[in-house]
Coordinates of C-alpha atoms in Angstrom, one line a residue:
M1 CA 22.8 -39.9 -48.9
P2 CA 22.4 -37.5 -46.0
R3 CA 24.9 -37.8 -43.3
K4 CA 24.0 -39.4 -39.9
G5 CA 22.2 -37.1 -37.6
M6 CA 21.3 -34.6 -40.3
R7 CA 17.9 -33.0 -40.0
T8 CA 15.7 -33.8 -43.0
I9 CA 12.2 -33.5 -41.4
L10 CA 11.2 -30.3 -43.0
F11 CA 12.5 -31.4 -46.4
K12 CA 11.2 -34.9 -46.8
P13 CA 9.7 -35.3 -50.3
S14 CA 6.1 -36.0 -50.8
P15 CA 5.7 -39.6 -52.2
S16 CA 3.5 -38.4 -55.0
R17 CA 6.1 -36.0 -56.1
S18 CA 9.2 -38.3 -55.8
P19 CA 10.9 -38.7 -59.2
T20 CA 11.9 -42.1 -60.4
R21 CA 15.5 -42.9 -60.8
S22 CA 14.8 -44.0 -64.4
T23 CA 13.7 -40.6 -65.4
P24 CA 16.7 -38.5 -66.6
H25 CA 16.9 -35.0 -65.2
R26 CA 17.5 -32.2 -67.6
H27 CA 19.5 -29.2 -66.4
T28 CA 17.2 -26.2 -66.5
F29 CA 17.4 -22.5 -65.8
S30 CA 15.8 -23.2 -62.4
D31 CA 18.6 -25.7 -61.7
T32 CA 21.2 -23.1 -62.5
L33 CA 19.5 -20.5 -60.3
M34 CA 19.2 -22.8 -57.4
D35 CA 22.8 -23.9 -57.8
D36 CA 23.9 -20.3 -57.7
N37 CA 21.9 -19.7 -54.5
V38 CA 23.6 -22.7 -52.8
E39 CA 27.0 -21.5 -54.0
N40 CA 26.5 -18.0 -52.8
A41 CA 25.2 -19.2 -49.5
R42 CA 28.1 -21.7 -49.2
E43 CA 30.6 -18.8 -49.5
L44 CA 29.0 -16.7 -46.8
I45 CA 28.1 -19.5 -44.4
S46 CA 31.5 -21.1 -44.6
K47 CA 33.1 -17.7 -43.7
W48 CA 31.1 -17.7 -40.4
D49 CA 31.3 -21.4 -39.7
A50 CA 30.8 -21.6 -35.9
S51 CA 32.6 -25.0 -35.8
R52 CA 35.9 -23.2 -36.3
S53 CA 35.3 -21.3 -33.0
S54 CA 36.6 -22.5 -29.7
S55 CA 33.1 -23.0 -28.2
L56 CA 29.6 -22.6 -29.4
H57 CA 28.8 -20.3 -26.4
C58 CA 32.1 -18.3 -26.6
V59 CA 31.3 -14.6 -26.8
D60 CA 34.9 -13.5 -27.5
D61 CA 34.8 -14.7 -31.2
A62 CA 33.9 -12.4 -34.0
N63 CA 30.2 -11.4 -33.9
L64 CA 28.3 -11.5 -37.2
F65 CA 25.7 -9.2 -35.7
A66 CA 28.2 -6.6 -34.5
S67 CA 27.5 -3.0 -35.5
D68 CA 30.1 -3.0 -38.2
N69 CA 28.7 -6.2 -39.8
R70 CA 25.0 -5.3 -39.9
Y71 CA 24.8 -5.4 -43.7
E72 CA 26.6 -8.7 -43.9
A73 CA 24.3 -10.1 -41.2
Q74 CA 21.3 -9.2 -43.3
Q75 CA 22.9 -10.8 -46.3
Y76 CA 23.6 -13.9 -44.2
L77 CA 19.9 -14.2 -43.2
N78 CA 18.9 -13.7 -46.9
S79 CA 21.3 -16.4 -48.0
I80 CA 19.6 -18.8 -45.6
K81 CA 16.2 -18.0 -47.1
D82 CA 17.7 -18.7 -50.6
L83 CA 19.2 -21.9 -49.3
Q84 CA 15.8 -23.0 -48.0
T85 CA 14.3 -22.3 -51.4
A86 CA 17.0 -24.3 -53.1
M87 CA 16.5 -27.3 -50.7
Q88 CA 12.8 -27.3 -51.4
Y89 CA 13.5 -27.3 -55.1
Y90 CA 16.0 -30.1 -54.9
I91 CA 13.6 -32.2 -52.9
S92 CA 10.9 -31.8 -55.5
Q93 CA 13.4 -32.8 -58.3
D94 CA 15.7 -35.4 -56.7
P95 CA 15.6 -36.0 -52.9
T96 CA 18.8 -38.2 -53.2
S97 CA 20.9 -35.6 -55.0
D98 CA 24.3 -34.6 -53.7
K99 CA 23.2 -31.0 -54.1
L100 CA 20.6 -31.5 -51.4
V101 CA 23.1 -33.1 -49.1
L102 CA 25.4 -30.1 -49.6
A103 CA 22.5 -27.7 -48.9
Q104 CA 21.5 -29.6 -45.8
N105 CA 25.1 -29.4 -44.5
L106 CA 25.3 -25.7 -45.1
M107 CA 21.9 -25.3 -43.3
Q108 CA 23.3 -27.1 -40.2
I109 CA 26.4 -24.9 -40.3
A110 CA 24.2 -21.8 -40.6
M111 CA 22.0 -22.8 -37.7
K112 CA 25.0 -23.4 -35.5
R113 CA 26.2 -19.9 -36.4
L114 CA 22.8 -18.3 -35.6
E115 CA 22.5 -20.3 -32.4
K116 CA 25.9 -18.9 -31.4
E117 CA 24.9 -15.4 -32.4
F118 CA 21.6 -15.6 -30.5
Y119 CA 23.6 -16.6 -27.4
I120 CA 26.2 -13.8 -27.9
I121 CA 23.5 -11.2 -28.2
L122 CA 21.7 -12.3 -25.1
K123 CA 24.9 -12.4 -23.1
S124 CA 27.0 -9.5 -24.4
R125 CA 24.1 -7.1 -24.6
R126 CA 22.5 -8.2 -21.4
Q127 CA 22.7 -4.8 -19.8
H128 CA 20.7 -3.4 -22.8
L129 CA 18.2 -6.2 -22.6
D130 CA 17.5 -5.9 -18.9
P131 CA 13.8 -5.6 -18.2
E132 CA 14.1 -1.9 -17.3
S133 CA 15.6 -1.0 -20.6
V134 CA 13.2 -3.2 -22.5
S135 CA 10.2 -1.7 -20.6
R136 CA 11.4 1.8 -21.2
T137 CA 12.1 1.2 -24.8
S138 CA 8.8 -0.5 -25.5
R139 CA 6.8 2.2 -23.8
S140 CA 8.5 5.1 -25.6
S141 CA 9.4 3.5 -29.0
V142 CA 6.6 1.1 -29.9
S143 CA 6.5 2.3 -33.5
E144 CA 10.2 1.7 -34.0
F145 CA 9.7 -2.1 -33.4
E146 CA 6.8 -2.4 -35.8
D147 CA 7.6 0.1 -38.6
E148 CA 11.4 0.2 -38.9
S149 CA 12.7 -0.6 -42.3
E150 CA 15.3 -3.3 -42.4
D151 CA 17.1 -1.5 -45.2
D152 CA 17.1 1.9 -43.8
E153 CA 17.9 2.2 -40.1
L154 CA 17.8 6.0 -40.4
S155 CA 14.1 5.9 -41.1
R156 CA 13.3 5.5 -37.4
V157 CA 10.4 7.7 -36.4
G158 CA 11.5 10.2 -33.7
E159 CA 15.0 8.8 -33.4
D160 CA 16.3 12.1 -31.9
S161 CA 14.0 11.6 -28.9
I162 CA 15.4 8.1 -28.2
S163 CA 18.4 7.6 -26.0
E164 CA 21.5 5.8 -27.1
V165 CA 20.8 3.0 -24.6
E166 CA 17.3 2.6 -26.1
L167 CA 18.7 2.4 -29.6
V168 CA 21.1 -0.3 -28.6
S169 CA 18.3 -2.1 -26.9
M170 CA 16.1 -1.8 -30.0
D171 CA 18.9 -3.2 -32.2
A172 CA 19.5 -6.1 -29.9
M173 CA 15.8 -7.0 -29.9
K174 CA 15.5 -6.6 -33.6
D175 CA 18.5 -8.9 -34.1
L176 CA 17.1 -11.5 -31.7
K177 CA 13.8 -11.5 -33.5
A178 CA 15.4 -11.9 -36.9
I179 CA 17.5 -14.8 -35.8
A180 CA 14.6 -16.5 -34.0
E181 CA 12.4 -16.2 -37.1
C182 CA 15.1 -17.6 -39.3
M183 CA 15.8 -20.6 -37.0
I184 CA 12.1 -21.3 -36.4
G185 CA 11.5 -21.2 -40.1
A186 CA 14.3 -23.7 -40.7
G187 CA 13.0 -26.1 -38.0
Y188 CA 15.5 -25.1 -35.3
G189 CA 13.1 -23.3 -33.0
K190 CA 13.8 -25.6 -30.0
E191 CA 17.5 -24.7 -29.9
C192 CA 16.7 -21.0 -30.0
V193 CA 14.0 -21.3 -27.3
K194 CA 16.2 -23.3 -25.0
I195 CA 19.0 -20.7 -25.0
F196 CA 16.4 -17.9 -24.5
K197 CA 14.7 -19.6 -21.6
I198 CA 18.0 -20.4 -19.7
I199 CA 19.5 -16.9 -20.0
R200 CA 16.3 -14.9 -19.4
K201 CA 15.2 -17.0 -16.5
S202 CA 18.6 -16.3 -14.9
V203 CA 17.9 -12.6 -15.4
V204 CA 14.6 -12.9 -13.7
D205 CA 15.9 -14.9 -10.8
E206 CA 18.8 -12.5 -10.3
A207 CA 16.5 -9.5 -10.4
L208 CA 14.2 -11.0 -7.8
Y209 CA 17.1 -11.9 -5.6
H210 CA 18.4 -8.3 -5.6
L211 CA 14.8 -7.2 -4.8
N212 CA 15.0 -9.4 -1.7
V213 CA 12.3 -11.8 -2.8
E214 CA 13.0 -15.0 -1.0
S215 CA 11.8 -17.8 -3.2
R216 CA 12.3 -20.5 -0.5
L217 CA 10.5 -18.8 2.3
S218 CA 7.8 -21.2 3.5
L219 CA 4.5 -20.6 5.3
A220 CA 5.9 -22.4 8.4
Q221 CA 8.9 -20.1 8.4
I222 CA 6.8 -17.0 8.1
Q223 CA 4.5 -18.1 10.9
K224 CA 7.4 -18.6 13.3
M225 CA 8.9 -15.1 12.6
D226 CA 8.7 -12.3 15.2
W227 CA 6.4 -9.5 13.9
E228 CA 9.3 -7.1 13.8
V229 CA 11.2 -9.4 11.4
L230 CA 8.2 -10.1 9.3
E231 CA 7.3 -6.5 9.0
V232 CA 10.8 -5.8 7.5
K233 CA 10.2 -8.5 4.9
I234 CA 6.7 -7.0 4.2
K235 CA 8.3 -3.6 3.5
A236 CA 10.8 -5.2 1.2
W237 CA 8.1 -7.0 -0.6
L238 CA 6.1 -3.8 -1.1
N239 CA 9.0 -2.2 -2.7
A240 CA 9.8 -5.3 -4.8
V241 CA 6.4 -6.0 -6.2
K242 CA 6.1 -2.7 -7.9
V243 CA 9.4 -3.1 -9.7
A244 CA 8.7 -6.7 -10.5
V245 CA 5.3 -6.0 -12.1
K246 CA 6.0 -2.7 -13.8
T247 CA 9.5 -3.5 -15.0
L248 CA 10.7 -7.1 -14.6
F249 CA 7.7 -9.1 -15.7
Y250 CA 6.4 -6.5 -18.1
G251 CA 9.8 -6.3 -19.7
E252 CA 10.1 -10.1 -20.1
R253 CA 6.7 -10.2 -21.6
V254 CA 7.6 -7.5 -24.1
L255 CA 10.9 -9.2 -25.0
S256 CA 9.3 -12.7 -25.4
D257 CA 6.5 -11.3 -27.5
H258 CA 8.8 -9.4 -29.7
V259 CA 11.5 -12.0 -30.3
F260 CA 9.1 -14.8 -30.9
S261 CA 6.3 -12.8 -32.5
S262 CA 6.3 -15.3 -35.5
S263 CA 5.2 -18.1 -33.2
P264 CA 2.4 -17.5 -30.6
S265 CA 3.0 -20.9 -29.0
L266 CA 6.8 -20.3 -28.5
K267 CA 6.4 -16.8 -27.1
E268 CA 3.9 -18.0 -24.6
S269 CA 6.0 -21.0 -23.6
C270 CA 9.1 -18.8 -23.2
F271 CA 7.4 -16.1 -21.1
A272 CA 5.6 -18.7 -18.9
D273 CA 8.7 -20.8 -18.2
I274 CA 10.9 -17.8 -17.6
T275 CA 8.6 -16.0 -15.1
R276 CA 6.4 -18.7 -13.5
E277 CA 8.6 -19.8 -10.6
G278 CA 9.6 -16.2 -9.7
A279 CA 6.1 -14.8 -10.0
L280 CA 4.5 -17.6 -7.9
S281 CA 7.2 -17.1 -5.2
L282 CA 6.5 -13.3 -5.2
F283 CA 2.7 -13.5 -5.1
V284 CA 2.4 -16.4 -2.6
F285 CA 4.1 -14.3 0.1
P286 CA 1.0 -12.1 0.9
E287 CA -1.2 -15.2 1.2
N288 CA 1.2 -16.7 3.7
V289 CA 1.3 -13.4 5.7
A290 CA -2.5 -13.4 5.7
K291 CA -2.5 -16.9 7.3
C292 CA -0.4 -15.6 10.3
K293 CA -1.7 -14.4 13.7
K294 CA -4.6 -11.9 13.4
A295 CA -3.2 -9.3 15.9
P296 CA -4.7 -5.8 15.7
E297 CA -1.4 -4.1 15.1
R298 CA -0.9 -6.2 11.9
I299 CA -3.8 -4.7 10.1
F300 CA -1.9 -1.8 8.5
R301 CA 0.7 -4.0 6.9
T302 CA -2.0 -6.4 5.8
L303 CA -3.8 -3.5 4.2
D304 CA -0.6 -2.3 2.6
L305 CA -0.2 -5.7 0.9
Y306 CA -3.8 -5.7 -0.2
E307 CA -3.6 -2.2 -1.6
A308 CA -0.4 -2.9 -3.4
I309 CA -1.9 -6.0 -5.2
A310 CA -5.2 -4.2 -5.9
D311 CA -3.4 -1.2 -7.4
L312 CA -1.2 -3.4 -9.6
W313 CA -4.0 -5.8 -10.7
A314 CA -4.7 -3.7 -13.8
E315 CA -1.1 -4.3 -14.9
I316 CA -0.7 -7.8 -13.6
E317 CA -3.7 -9.2 -15.5
P318 CA -2.6 -8.3 -19.1
I319 CA 1.0 -9.4 -18.4
F320 CA -0.1 -12.8 -17.3
D321 CA -3.2 -13.1 -19.5
L322 CA -1.9 -16.3 -21.2
E323 CA -3.4 -19.7 -20.6
S324 CA 0.0 -21.0 -19.4
T325 CA 0.2 -18.3 -16.8
S326 CA -3.3 -18.7 -15.3
T327 CA -1.8 -20.2 -12.2
I328 CA 0.0 -16.9 -11.5
R329 CA -3.2 -14.9 -12.0
Q330 CA -5.0 -17.3 -9.7
Q331 CA -2.3 -16.9 -7.1
V332 CA -2.7 -13.2 -7.1
I333 CA -6.4 -13.5 -6.7
N334 CA -6.0 -16.0 -3.9
S335 CA -3.6 -13.7 -2.1
L336 CA -6.0 -10.8 -2.5
N337 CA -8.9 -12.8 -1.1
K338 CA -6.9 -14.2 1.8
L339 CA -5.7 -10.7 2.7
G340 CA -9.3 -9.4 2.7
E341 CA -10.3 -12.2 5.0
A342 CA -7.4 -11.4 7.3
V343 CA -8.4 -7.8 7.5
C344 CA -12.0 -8.7 8.5
A345 CA -10.7 -11.2 11.1
I346 CA -8.3 -8.6 12.5
L347 CA -11.1 -6.0 12.8
T348 CA -13.2 -8.6 14.7
E349 CA -10.2 -9.3 16.9
F350 CA -9.8 -5.5 17.5
E351 CA -13.4 -5.1 18.5
T352 CA -13.1 -8.1 20.8
A353 CA -10.0 -6.5 22.4
I354 CA -11.9 -3.3 23.1
S355 CA -14.8 -5.2 24.7
K356 CA -12.5 -7.2 26.8
F357 CA -10.2 -4.4 27.8
N358 CA -9.7 -4.5 31.6
S359 CA -8.1 -1.8 33.7
K360 CA -8.9 -1.5 37.3
A361 CA -7.2 1.9 37.8
A362 CA -9.1 5.1 37.0
V363 CA -7.4 7.8 35.0
P364 CA -6.2 10.5 37.5
G365 CA -8.2 13.7 37.2
G366 CA -10.7 12.2 34.8
G367 CA -8.3 12.7 31.8
I368 CA -8.1 10.9 28.5
H369 CA -8.1 7.1 28.9
P370 CA -5.3 5.2 27.2
L371 CA -8.0 3.1 25.5
T372 CA -9.5 6.2 23.9
R373 CA -6.1 7.3 22.5
Y374 CA -5.3 3.9 21.2
V375 CA -8.6 3.2 19.6
M376 CA -9.0 6.6 18.0
N377 CA -5.4 6.6 16.7
Y378 CA -6.0 3.1 15.3
I379 CA -9.3 4.1 13.6
T380 CA -7.8 7.4 12.3
F381 CA -5.0 5.4 10.6
L382 CA -7.6 3.1 9.1
T383 CA -9.1 6.0 7.2
D384 CA -5.9 6.2 5.1
Y385 CA -7.1 2.9 3.6
S386 CA -10.7 3.9 3.1
G387 CA -10.7 2.8 -0.5
V388 CA -9.5 -0.7 -0.1
L389 CA -11.5 -1.1 3.2
T390 CA -14.7 -0.2 1.4
D391 CA -14.0 -2.9 -1.1
I392 CA -13.1 -5.4 1.6
L393 CA -16.1 -4.6 3.9
A394 CA -18.6 -4.5 1.1
D395 CA -19.2 -8.2 1.4
W396 CA -18.9 -8.3 5.2
P397 CA -22.0 -6.6 6.6
L398 CA -22.0 -5.6 10.2
T399 CA -23.8 -7.9 12.6
V400 CA -24.6 -6.0 15.8
P401 CA -24.2 -8.5 18.7
S402 CA -26.1 -6.5 21.2
P403 CA -29.7 -5.1 21.5
L404 CA -28.6 -1.4 21.5
P405 CA -31.3 0.9 20.2
E406 CA -30.7 2.1 16.7
A407 CA -31.1 5.7 17.8
Y408 CA -28.1 5.3 20.1
F409 CA -26.0 3.5 17.6
G410 CA -26.9 5.9 14.8
S411 CA -26.1 5.6 11.1
P412 CA -23.4 8.0 9.8
V413 CA -24.8 10.1 7.0
S414 CA -22.5 11.7 4.4
A415 CA -22.5 15.4 3.7
D416 CA -24.8 15.1 0.7
G417 CA -27.3 13.1 2.7
T418 CA -26.7 9.8 0.9
S419 CA -26.3 6.5 2.7
T420 CA -22.9 5.8 3.9
S421 CA -20.4 3.1 2.9
S422 CA -19.7 -0.1 4.8
I423 CA -16.5 1.4 6.2
S424 CA -18.4 4.3 7.7
I425 CA -20.8 2.0 9.5
R426 CA -17.9 -0.2 10.6
L427 CA -15.8 2.6 12.1
A428 CA -18.8 4.2 13.7
W429 CA -19.6 0.9 15.3
L430 CA -16.0 0.5 16.7
I431 CA -16.2 4.0 18.2
L432 CA -19.5 3.1 19.8
V433 CA -18.0 -0.1 21.3
M434 CA -15.3 2.0 22.8
L435 CA -17.6 4.6 24.2
C436 CA -19.7 1.9 25.8
K437 CA -16.6 0.6 27.4
L438 CA -15.7 4.1 28.7
D439 CA -19.2 4.3 30.3
G440 CA -18.2 1.4 32.4
K441 CA -14.9 3.0 33.2
A442 CA -16.7 6.2 34.4
E443 CA -18.3 4.1 37.1
M444 CA -14.9 3.6 38.7
Y445 CA -15.0 7.3 40.0
K446 CA -16.6 7.8 43.4
D447 CA -17.3 11.4 42.6
V448 CA -20.2 11.6 40.1
A449 CA -19.1 15.0 38.9
L450 CA -15.6 13.6 38.0
S451 CA -17.2 10.6 36.2
Y452 CA -19.1 13.1 34.0
L453 CA -15.9 15.1 33.4
F454 CA -14.2 11.9 32.4
L455 CA -16.9 11.2 29.8
A456 CA -16.8 14.8 28.5
N457 CA -13.0 14.6 28.2
N458 CA -12.9 11.4 26.3
L459 CA -15.8 12.1 24.0
Q460 CA -14.3 15.5 23.2
Y461 CA -11.1 13.7 22.3
V462 CA -13.0 11.5 20.0
V463 CA -14.8 14.4 18.4
N464 CA -11.5 16.3 17.9
K465 CA -9.9 13.2 16.2
V466 CA -12.9 12.9 13.9
Q467 CA -12.9 16.7 13.2
K468 CA -9.2 16.7 12.2
S469 CA -9.1 13.6 10.1
N470 CA -10.8 11.9 7.2
L471 CA -13.2 10.4 9.7
K472 CA -15.3 13.5 9.4
L473 CA -16.0 12.8 5.8
L474 CA -16.8 9.2 6.5
L475 CA -19.0 9.8 9.6
G476 CA -20.7 13.0 8.4
D477 CA -22.0 16.2 10.0
E478 CA -25.0 14.6 11.7
W479 CA -22.7 12.2 13.6
M480 CA -20.5 15.1 14.6
E481 CA -23.4 17.2 15.8
K482 CA -24.9 14.4 17.8
H483 CA -21.6 13.7 19.7
E484 CA -20.8 17.4 20.2
E485 CA -24.2 17.7 21.9
K486 CA -23.4 14.7 24.0
V487 CA -20.1 16.4 25.2
R488 CA -22.2 19.5 26.2
Q489 CA -24.5 17.2 28.2
Y490 CA -21.6 15.6 30.0
A491 CA -20.1 19.0 30.8
S492 CA -23.5 20.3 32.0
N493 CA -23.9 17.3 34.3
Y494 CA -20.4 17.8 35.6
E495 CA -21.2 21.4 36.4
R496 CA -24.5 20.5 38.0
M497 CA -23.0 17.8 40.2
G498 CA -19.7 19.5 40.9
W499 CA -20.9 23.0 41.8
S500 CA -24.5 22.6 42.9
K501 CA -23.6 23.1 46.6
V502 CA -21.7 26.3 45.8
F503 CA -24.6 27.6 43.8
A504 CA -27.0 26.7 46.6
A505 CA -24.9 28.5 49.1
L506 CA -25.5 31.8 47.4
P507 CA -28.4 33.9 48.7
D508 CA -31.7 34.2 46.9
A509 CA -31.6 37.2 44.5
N510 CA -35.0 38.2 45.7
D511 CA -33.9 38.3 49.4
N512 CA -33.2 42.1 49.8
Q513 CA -33.3 42.2 53.6
M514 CA -30.8 40.0 55.5
T515 CA -29.7 40.4 59.1
A516 CA -26.1 40.4 60.1
P517 CA -26.3 36.8 61.5
Q518 CA -27.9 35.7 58.2
V519 CA -25.2 37.4 56.1
T520 CA -22.5 35.8 58.4
E521 CA -24.0 32.4 57.9
C522 CA -24.3 32.9 54.2
F523 CA -20.7 33.9 53.8
K524 CA -19.5 31.0 56.0
R525 CA -21.7 28.5 54.0
F526 CA -20.3 29.9 50.7
N527 CA -16.7 29.8 51.9
S528 CA -17.0 26.2 53.0
S529 CA -18.8 25.0 49.9
F530 CA -16.4 26.8 47.5
E531 CA -13.3 25.6 49.4
E532 CA -14.7 22.1 49.3
A533 CA -15.4 22.2 45.5
Y534 CA -12.1 23.8 44.8
N535 CA -10.0 21.4 46.8
N536 CA -11.9 18.5 45.5
Q537 CA -11.3 19.5 41.8
A538 CA -7.8 20.9 42.2
S539 CA -6.3 17.8 40.5
W540 CA -9.1 17.4 37.9
V541 CA -8.2 18.0 34.3
V542 CA -9.8 19.0 31.0
S543 CA -7.3 18.3 28.2
D544 CA -9.1 20.3 25.5
S545 CA -8.4 24.0 26.0
K546 CA -11.6 25.1 24.3
L547 CA -13.8 22.8 26.4
R548 CA -11.9 23.8 29.5
D549 CA -12.6 27.4 28.9
Q550 CA -16.2 26.8 28.0
I551 CA -16.8 24.9 31.3
K552 CA -15.0 27.5 33.4
V553 CA -16.8 30.4 31.7
S554 CA -20.2 28.7 32.3
V555 CA -19.5 28.2 36.0
A556 CA -18.2 31.7 36.4
R557 CA -21.2 33.2 34.7
K558 CA -23.5 31.4 37.1
L559 CA -21.4 32.1 40.2
V560 CA -19.5 35.4 40.1
P561 CA -22.2 37.9 39.2
V562 CA -24.5 36.6 42.0
Y563 CA -21.7 36.6 44.5
R564 CA -20.5 40.0 43.3
E565 CA -23.9 41.5 44.0
F566 CA -24.1 39.8 47.4
Y567 CA -20.6 40.8 48.2
G568 CA -21.2 44.5 47.3
K569 CA -24.4 44.7 49.3
Y570 CA -23.4 43.0 52.5
R571 CA -19.6 43.1 52.9
Q572 CA -19.6 46.1 55.1
L573 CA -22.1 44.6 57.4
V574 CA -19.7 41.9 58.5
A575 CA -16.4 43.7 57.7
R576 CA -15.3 43.8 61.4
K577 CA -15.8 40.1 61.8
E578 CA -12.5 38.5 61.0
G579 CA -12.5 35.6 58.6
I580 CA -16.1 35.9 57.5
V581 CA -15.4 37.4 54.0
R582 CA -12.7 35.3 52.5
F583 CA -13.2 35.9 48.8
A584 CA -13.6 39.0 46.7
P585 CA -15.4 38.4 43.4
D586 CA -12.1 38.7 41.4
D587 CA -10.6 36.0 43.7
L588 CA -13.3 33.6 42.6
E589 CA -12.5 34.2 38.9
N590 CA -8.8 33.6 39.6
Y591 CA -9.4 30.4 41.5
L592 CA -11.8 29.1 38.8
S593 CA -9.1 30.0 36.2
D594 CA -6.7 27.8 38.1
L595 CA -8.9 24.7 37.9
L596 CA -9.0 21.8 35.4
F597 CA -5.3 21.9 34.5
G598 CA -4.7 18.8 36.6
T599 CA -1.9 20.5 38.5
G600 CA -3.6 20.8 41.9
G601 CA -4.2 24.6 41.5
S602 CA -1.2 26.7 42.7
G603 CA 0.1 23.9 44.8
S604 CA -1.9 24.4 48.1
N605 CA -5.5 23.8 49.1
L606 CA -7.9 26.3 50.4
S607 CA -8.5 26.0 54.1
L608 CA -10.4 27.7 56.9
S609 CA -7.2 27.8 58.9
T610 CA -5.6 30.1 56.4
S611 CA -8.5 32.5 56.3
S612 CA -7.7 36.2 55.7
S613 CA -9.5 39.0 57.5
V614 CA -11.8 41.5 55.8
S615 CA -9.2 44.2 56.2
S616 CA -7.1 42.4 53.6
F617 CA -9.6 43.3 50.9
S618 CA -9.5 46.7 49.3
S619 CA -12.6 48.8 49.4
S620 CA -13.1 48.7 45.7
S621 CA -12.4 45.2 44.3
G622 CA -10.6 43.3 47.0
H623 CA -7.3 41.6 47.0
S624 CA -6.7 39.4 44.0
R625 CA -5.0 36.1 44.8
G626 CA -2.1 35.4 42.6
G627 CA -3.2 32.6 40.3
R628 CA -2.6 31.2 36.8
S629 CA -2.7 34.0 34.2
R630 CA -5.6 33.6 31.8

């Protein structure tokens, strides 16, 4: 009778085929063959009896699947197949025979040995079975796993191109597969799977730990973190997720599929149980981040998380395409959706922040407003994420909350004339919201000319940012032309409002006959208006050098030639009157050259009390005031 605890499930005889005890059994050739199989198996199995070892999971004992025992290991597996054949034969002939009991005992010993060998390989060759090695081996040597002959290891295709580490990895995987198939076939698959899950899950957990993936980090803990601390963890996650997907989870999928290829249910169970906890911990982190405060400065890391998952989805989906890993796929999708919603919410918060921006102090000299710099830098950085932003914003159409005319808002048009994407419209809208806010800031200046200069400065800064970044591709040439024309209008308005009194002080070009009193009055009026304009604008600034030169050239062209003609025609008429002629034509050019740097000219204002006499001018071109070199 079989001994207590002995497995007989796979070998229970069918009632219809059970022989009766009254029927004498004749010894046949088949009997002899089966007996020989059992005897041959007994000799080899007894030699490698694991019960003689100190412990089932001791890796220091002799290893049947060591490199110098590979032939004997194959013979061992073959003997188990022969033993299974004999057991099936004995069951069909006499399920109570002593020979069946012997065969069953030998099978249990053999399974203990294989269980130990399976454990030894997983432990002792762990460095060659790490996910990176398995991933690299599977990608470069797929044919070796499928086509390699068991009898001729030198028949590997392209062996010279495979590293020694990859060869060891391939051997270990092949041995594990052979043992697993043998144990599963003998009904000992559970023991094999249990060892595999325990060891490989420890590999995954350890790898994620070294990748700084914190499995116990809760939503409440994340929400309480300072942004600086959370940002560090986001950076760590971004580095970890690529390695986890491309190497860790991919490698475990390859290993599970290869070792348990003979049993679809077991390979699925192994991979799912090994990776589920770690994968869920990894992929829930972005969702928890998305649930945190929607501050504008957090959008870039949120986009980094979204982009990382979106880029890896094509690899994540096939790795976790099993029914038992559907929760992992769903978690990835949930994180992606929550991150997209967070980006939309942050953009709304950013727009609100622009609209509510409150600063009571005007920018000195009409320079670039801090709001302009901040918003344009922010939007420019957003263009680095134009791909994912387009996907995110596609389902989030812009709803304009104010009755601004469409002509003012404009619709960006791409270079080829096609309609623009959702991101182009969204960014154009954010710029418009900012420009509207700047219109209000311009009203803080008491001098109307300075308010126009402020608008020209800030819009030129916007145009420059667009011109030098990917924004130009998104907003299009028509948008650029429209806003460049607006800059010119602001500059023209500044010129008109800031220099109109100076232009008006010049004599009419058609007035060819002026008396000495008229000339004196004209010079005095011009001196006064020019000094006033210069002193008023001494601290004004135009940050863009090209725009600054264009403005000064435009003023000079309208001012200097007319004054030069008047100066040349009437200077001698009032030359003896001290203080009447204060500026030579070249002086005007130098003074104009000094303006719009925001430095207060040369450091002193023009004043009637410091007037020079006509004798200080040379008869040809006059004395040139030392000014900023142009």
